[in-house]
Amino acid sequence: MVMSFHVYANAAGTLNHVSVRRIGIGDLFDALRGGLDDFMAKPSHVVFIIIIYPIVGVLLAAWTSSNASALPMLFPLMSGFALIGPFAALGLYEISRRREEGLDTSWSHAFDVRHSPALPSIAAVGIMLFAIFITWLLVAQALYVHTFGPTPPASLSSFLNEIFQTEHGRMLLIAGNAIGFVFAAIVLCTTVIAFPLLLDRDVGAYEAIHASVRAVAANPLQMLVWGLIVAVLLAIGSLPLFAGLTVVLPILGHATWHLYRKVIEPAPTSARIGSVAA
């Protein structure tokens, strides 16, 4: 019962609403500059936190390139990481929060989230993201089977030839990207500021998701541009061999914290919980 109240509301069972502000396109670039500033202040620490992301990407590419049956899932797996990115960046939000408050920003503090009273709510939203990620993989697999049948490609070269040189392949690309856009839009709308909000205030998973939806509704064009910025930077960071992600990911993670600060009205000092991890 305590867990359910904490997920729906806060630890005291109270449902608190936060106020959403309208922002401009310029605020998005201010958030990016803030993210870059945080990264430049302690680059070695934040790179440590996210170095596993490009490593996993390389391992997945190697695994699928040597396993023909897994080749159709290479792109869904790689692109699907962006769906769980908001959860994976928890440590980066915490580093930005601590730097904002003038606290120690050693990389070990990135794991202080485990002490947060909002941890059940954070876990609930994280589970939701992983469920969306798994659903995306299942849909992508079903789409491939529907288009090409259950037989896996003979090799990487034949797979690429089928994708780019055949009508079925082009249809798969179009349909796959369209469906992927829908999944990405769902994640953006439900979690764009959810995790930073939960790190800052114990409002419960429901209100964190609701606040994200209201933030997107109040700033549809701005959030669309933000989603495009994230997508472009992730694509650039994936080249070559995902190495650029060691810079792109922490900057985006820190920038998300600054975006949260711009979109959500500040809370009274008594309502903030970040100090528990100080």
Short mmCIF file of C-alpha atoms in Angstrom, two decimals:
data_model
loop_
_atom_site.label_atom_id
_atom_site.label_comp_id
_atom_site.label_asym_id
_atom_site.label_seq_id
_atom_site.Cartn_x
_atom_site.Cartn_y
_atom_site.Cartn_z
CA MET A 1 0.00 0.00 0.00
CA VAL A 2 2.82 2.41 0.87
CA MET A 3 4.51 1.65 -2.44
CA SER A 4 1.31 2.23 -4.43
CA PHE A 5 0.69 5.58 -2.74
CA HIS A 6 4.31 6.55 -3.31
CA VAL A 7 4.04 5.73 -6.98
CA TYR A 8 0.73 7.49 -7.51
CA ALA A 9 1.49 10.40 -5.18
CA ASN A 10 4.36 11.17 -2.82
CA ALA A 11 5.72 9.33 0.19
CA ALA A 12 3.01 10.89 2.38
CA GLY A 13 0.25 9.81 0.02
CA THR A 14 -0.38 13.39 -1.15
CA LEU A 15 -0.92 14.23 -4.80
CA ASN A 16 0.83 17.54 -5.52
CA HIS A 17 0.55 19.34 -8.85
CA VAL A 18 3.38 21.38 -10.35
CA SER A 19 3.02 24.46 -12.52
CA VAL A 20 4.20 24.38 -16.14
CA ARG A 21 5.63 27.41 -17.93
CA ARG A 22 5.72 28.33 -21.60
CA ILE A 23 9.21 28.57 -23.06
CA GLY A 24 10.75 29.76 -26.31
CA ILE A 25 13.06 28.13 -28.83
CA GLY A 26 15.89 30.16 -27.36
CA ASP A 27 15.35 28.42 -24.03
CA LEU A 28 16.18 25.09 -25.69
CA PHE A 29 19.57 26.35 -26.75
CA ASP A 30 20.09 27.91 -23.33
CA ALA A 31 19.47 24.44 -21.87
CA LEU A 32 22.01 22.95 -24.27
CA ARG A 33 24.56 25.57 -23.29
CA GLY A 34 23.91 24.76 -19.66
CA GLY A 35 24.44 21.07 -20.42
CA LEU A 36 27.70 21.82 -22.21
CA ASP A 37 28.84 23.97 -19.30
CA ASP A 38 28.13 21.16 -16.82
CA PHE A 39 29.99 18.69 -19.00
CA MET A 40 33.02 20.94 -19.39
CA ALA A 41 33.14 21.54 -15.63
CA LYS A 42 33.61 17.83 -14.80
CA PRO A 43 34.02 15.91 -18.08
CA SER A 44 35.95 12.97 -16.65
CA HIS A 45 33.21 12.23 -14.14
CA VAL A 46 30.28 12.28 -16.52
CA VAL A 47 32.12 10.33 -19.22
CA PHE A 48 32.66 7.59 -16.65
CA ILE A 49 28.93 7.42 -16.03
CA ILE A 50 27.90 6.97 -19.66
CA ILE A 51 30.91 5.17 -21.18
CA ILE A 52 29.01 1.87 -21.02
CA TYR A 53 26.44 3.14 -23.54
CA PRO A 54 28.77 3.24 -26.60
CA ILE A 55 30.45 0.02 -25.43
CA VAL A 56 27.10 -1.75 -25.42
CA GLY A 57 26.37 -0.32 -28.84
CA VAL A 58 29.60 -1.68 -30.28
CA LEU A 59 29.02 -5.09 -28.70
CA LEU A 60 25.51 -5.23 -30.12
CA ALA A 61 26.79 -4.33 -33.57
CA ALA A 62 29.44 -7.04 -33.33
CA TRP A 63 26.93 -9.61 -32.08
CA THR A 64 24.39 -8.95 -34.81
CA SER A 65 27.03 -8.81 -37.55
CA SER A 66 28.20 -12.33 -36.62
CA ASN A 67 24.71 -13.68 -36.00
CA ALA A 68 22.57 -13.44 -39.14
CA SER A 69 19.33 -14.21 -37.32
CA ALA A 70 19.89 -11.13 -35.13
CA LEU A 71 20.63 -8.73 -37.98
CA PRO A 72 17.03 -7.49 -38.39
CA MET A 73 17.09 -6.35 -34.76
CA LEU A 74 20.30 -4.31 -35.02
CA PHE A 75 18.66 -0.99 -35.85
CA PRO A 76 15.69 -1.48 -33.46
CA LEU A 77 18.11 -2.26 -30.63
CA MET A 78 20.37 0.68 -31.34
CA SER A 79 17.58 3.20 -31.85
CA GLY A 80 15.63 1.74 -28.95
CA PHE A 81 18.33 2.81 -26.51
CA ALA A 82 17.03 6.36 -26.94
CA LEU A 83 13.73 5.19 -25.44
CA ILE A 84 15.39 4.32 -22.12
CA GLY A 85 17.83 7.22 -22.28
CA PRO A 86 15.83 9.44 -19.87
CA PHE A 87 16.19 6.76 -17.18
CA ALA A 88 19.84 6.02 -17.97
CA ALA A 89 20.69 9.70 -17.49
CA LEU A 90 19.58 9.82 -13.83
CA GLY A 91 23.15 10.22 -12.62
CA LEU A 92 23.72 13.13 -14.96
CA TYR A 93 20.65 14.97 -13.66
CA GLU A 94 21.96 14.49 -10.13
CA ILE A 95 25.38 15.90 -11.04
CA SER A 96 23.72 18.96 -12.59
CA ARG A 97 21.50 19.39 -9.53
CA ARG A 98 24.49 19.26 -7.20
CA ARG A 99 26.51 21.70 -9.29
CA GLU A 100 23.54 24.08 -9.33
CA GLU A 101 23.47 24.00 -5.53
CA GLY A 102 27.23 24.38 -5.19
CA LEU A 103 27.71 20.84 -3.84
CA ASP A 104 30.46 18.32 -4.54
CA THR A 105 30.06 16.88 -8.04
CA SER A 106 32.32 13.85 -7.74
CA TRP A 107 31.09 11.02 -9.97
CA SER A 108 30.22 8.86 -6.95
CA HIS A 109 27.36 11.24 -6.19
CA ALA A 110 25.69 10.22 -9.45
CA PHE A 111 24.47 7.14 -7.56
CA ASP A 112 22.97 9.14 -4.68
CA VAL A 113 19.58 8.71 -6.34
CA ARG A 114 19.33 5.40 -4.48
CA HIS A 115 18.76 7.41 -1.30
CA SER A 116 15.93 9.50 -2.74
CA PRO A 117 12.50 9.17 -1.09
CA ALA A 118 11.11 9.30 -4.64
CA LEU A 119 12.97 6.11 -5.61
CA PRO A 120 9.78 3.97 -5.93
CA SER A 121 8.32 6.58 -8.28
CA ILE A 122 11.55 6.76 -10.27
CA ALA A 123 11.55 2.97 -10.53
CA ALA A 124 7.91 2.95 -11.67
CA VAL A 125 8.58 5.40 -14.52
CA GLY A 126 11.74 3.47 -15.39
CA ILE A 127 9.77 0.22 -15.62
CA MET A 128 7.32 1.98 -17.92
CA LEU A 129 10.19 2.99 -20.22
CA PHE A 130 11.60 -0.54 -20.31
CA ALA A 131 8.12 -1.86 -21.15
CA ILE A 132 7.93 0.61 -24.06
CA PHE A 133 11.42 -0.48 -25.17
CA ILE A 134 10.46 -4.18 -25.16
CA THR A 135 7.21 -3.40 -26.98
CA TRP A 136 9.17 -1.52 -29.65
CA LEU A 137 11.45 -4.53 -30.17
CA LEU A 138 8.49 -6.89 -30.49
CA VAL A 139 6.75 -4.59 -32.96
CA ALA A 140 9.95 -4.19 -34.99
CA GLN A 141 10.43 -7.96 -35.11
CA ALA A 142 6.82 -8.51 -36.17
CA LEU A 143 7.15 -5.85 -38.88
CA TYR A 144 10.26 -7.53 -40.30
CA VAL A 145 8.61 -10.96 -40.31
CA HIS A 146 5.50 -9.50 -41.96
CA THR A 147 7.64 -7.86 -44.66
CA PHE A 148 10.34 -10.49 -45.33
CA GLY A 149 9.04 -13.63 -43.66
CA PRO A 150 10.55 -15.65 -40.81
CA THR A 151 13.75 -16.65 -42.64
CA PRO A 152 16.72 -14.59 -41.40
CA PRO A 153 19.04 -12.88 -43.92
CA ALA A 154 21.98 -14.93 -45.17
CA SER A 155 24.57 -12.28 -44.34
CA LEU A 156 25.03 -8.63 -43.49
CA SER A 157 25.63 -7.68 -47.11
CA SER A 158 22.52 -9.48 -48.33
CA PHE A 159 20.50 -7.94 -45.53
CA LEU A 160 21.65 -4.43 -46.45
CA ASN A 161 20.96 -5.13 -50.11
CA GLU A 162 17.42 -6.24 -49.31
CA ILE A 163 16.80 -3.17 -47.19
CA PHE A 164 18.10 -0.54 -49.59
CA GLN A 165 17.67 -2.16 -53.01
CA THR A 166 14.23 -3.75 -52.86
CA GLU A 167 10.74 -2.32 -52.66
CA HIS A 168 10.00 -4.42 -49.58
CA GLY A 169 13.12 -3.08 -47.92
CA ARG A 170 12.20 0.53 -48.60
CA MET A 171 8.71 -0.09 -47.26
CA LEU A 172 10.24 -1.60 -44.12
CA LEU A 173 12.40 1.48 -43.65
CA ILE A 174 9.47 3.83 -44.06
CA ALA A 175 7.12 1.85 -41.83
CA GLY A 176 9.80 1.14 -39.22
CA ASN A 177 10.82 4.77 -38.92
CA ALA A 178 7.20 5.90 -38.75
CA ILE A 179 6.43 3.44 -35.96
CA GLY A 180 9.68 4.33 -34.21
CA PHE A 181 8.67 8.00 -34.34
CA VAL A 182 5.42 7.14 -32.55
CA PHE A 183 7.31 5.32 -29.78
CA ALA A 184 9.78 8.19 -29.45
CA ALA A 185 6.92 10.71 -29.27
CA ILE A 186 5.27 8.69 -26.49
CA VAL A 187 8.50 8.68 -24.48
CA LEU A 188 9.08 12.39 -25.07
CA CYS A 189 5.55 13.31 -24.00
CA THR A 190 5.56 11.19 -20.86
CA THR A 191 9.12 11.62 -19.57
CA VAL A 192 10.66 14.79 -21.02
CA ILE A 193 11.04 16.26 -17.51
CA ALA A 194 9.72 13.38 -15.37
CA PHE A 195 13.00 12.11 -13.92
CA PRO A 196 14.54 15.53 -13.12
CA LEU A 197 11.24 16.45 -11.45
CA LEU A 198 11.31 13.31 -9.30
CA LEU A 199 14.91 13.97 -8.30
CA ASP A 200 13.95 17.48 -7.26
CA ARG A 201 10.54 16.82 -5.69
CA ASP A 202 8.73 13.77 -4.38
CA VAL A 203 5.55 14.24 -6.40
CA GLY A 204 4.90 10.63 -7.41
CA ALA A 205 5.14 8.88 -10.77
CA TYR A 206 1.67 9.92 -11.89
CA GLU A 207 2.32 13.63 -11.44
CA ALA A 208 5.79 13.38 -13.00
CA ILE A 209 4.30 11.83 -16.15
CA HIS A 210 1.34 14.22 -16.08
CA ALA A 211 3.64 17.22 -15.75
CA SER A 212 5.65 16.03 -18.76
CA VAL A 213 2.48 15.69 -20.83
CA ARG A 214 1.35 19.17 -19.78
CA ALA A 215 4.80 20.58 -20.57
CA VAL A 216 4.57 19.20 -24.10
CA ALA A 217 0.96 20.41 -24.49
CA ALA A 218 1.96 23.91 -23.40
CA ASN A 219 5.04 23.96 -25.67
CA PRO A 220 4.30 21.67 -28.64
CA LEU A 221 6.59 23.34 -31.16
CA GLN A 222 9.41 23.77 -28.67
CA MET A 223 9.24 20.13 -27.57
CA LEU A 224 9.12 18.97 -31.18
CA VAL A 225 12.29 20.95 -31.85
CA TRP A 226 13.84 19.51 -28.68
CA GLY A 227 13.06 15.98 -29.85
CA LEU A 228 14.64 16.73 -33.24
CA ILE A 229 17.73 18.19 -31.57
CA VAL A 230 18.11 15.06 -29.45
CA ALA A 231 17.61 12.78 -32.46
CA VAL A 232 20.16 14.66 -34.60
CA LEU A 233 22.77 14.79 -31.85
CA LEU A 234 22.36 11.08 -31.10
CA ALA A 235 22.76 10.27 -34.79
CA ILE A 236 25.90 12.39 -35.00
CA GLY A 237 27.22 10.90 -31.78
CA SER A 238 26.81 7.37 -33.13
CA LEU A 239 29.52 8.03 -35.69
CA PRO A 240 32.08 6.69 -35.81
CA LEU A 241 31.40 3.47 -33.88
CA PHE A 242 29.34 5.27 -31.20
CA ALA A 243 32.44 7.09 -29.89
CA GLY A 244 30.74 10.48 -30.12
CA LEU A 245 28.11 9.35 -27.63
CA THR A 246 30.65 9.74 -24.82
CA VAL A 247 30.28 13.49 -25.36
CA VAL A 248 26.73 13.78 -26.75
CA LEU A 249 25.02 11.72 -24.04
CA PRO A 250 26.28 13.62 -21.00
CA ILE A 251 25.61 16.98 -22.64
CA LEU A 252 22.03 15.94 -23.42
CA GLY A 253 21.58 14.52 -19.95
CA HIS A 254 22.74 17.72 -18.27
CA ALA A 255 20.75 19.82 -20.74
CA THR A 256 17.58 17.93 -19.79
CA TRP A 257 18.03 19.10 -16.21
CA HIS A 258 18.28 22.70 -17.38
CA LEU A 259 15.25 22.22 -19.63
CA TYR A 260 13.33 21.00 -16.58
CA ARG A 261 14.31 24.15 -14.70
CA LYS A 262 12.95 26.30 -17.52
CA VAL A 263 9.69 24.41 -18.00
CA ILE A 264 8.61 23.83 -14.39
CA GLU A 265 7.92 26.57 -11.88
CA PRO A 266 10.39 26.46 -8.97
CA ALA A 267 9.21 24.65 -5.86
CA PRO A 268 9.23 26.10 -2.36
CA THR A 269 12.37 25.07 -0.51
CA SER A 270 10.30 22.87 1.79
CA ALA A 271 8.99 20.88 -1.18
CA ARG A 272 12.40 19.96 -2.58
CA ILE A 273 14.07 16.66 -1.73
CA GLY A 274 17.44 17.00 -3.48
CA SER A 275 19.15 17.92 -0.25
CA VAL A 276 18.71 14.37 1.07
CA ALA A 277 21.45 13.27 -1.31
CA ALA A 278 23.83 16.06 -0.41
#
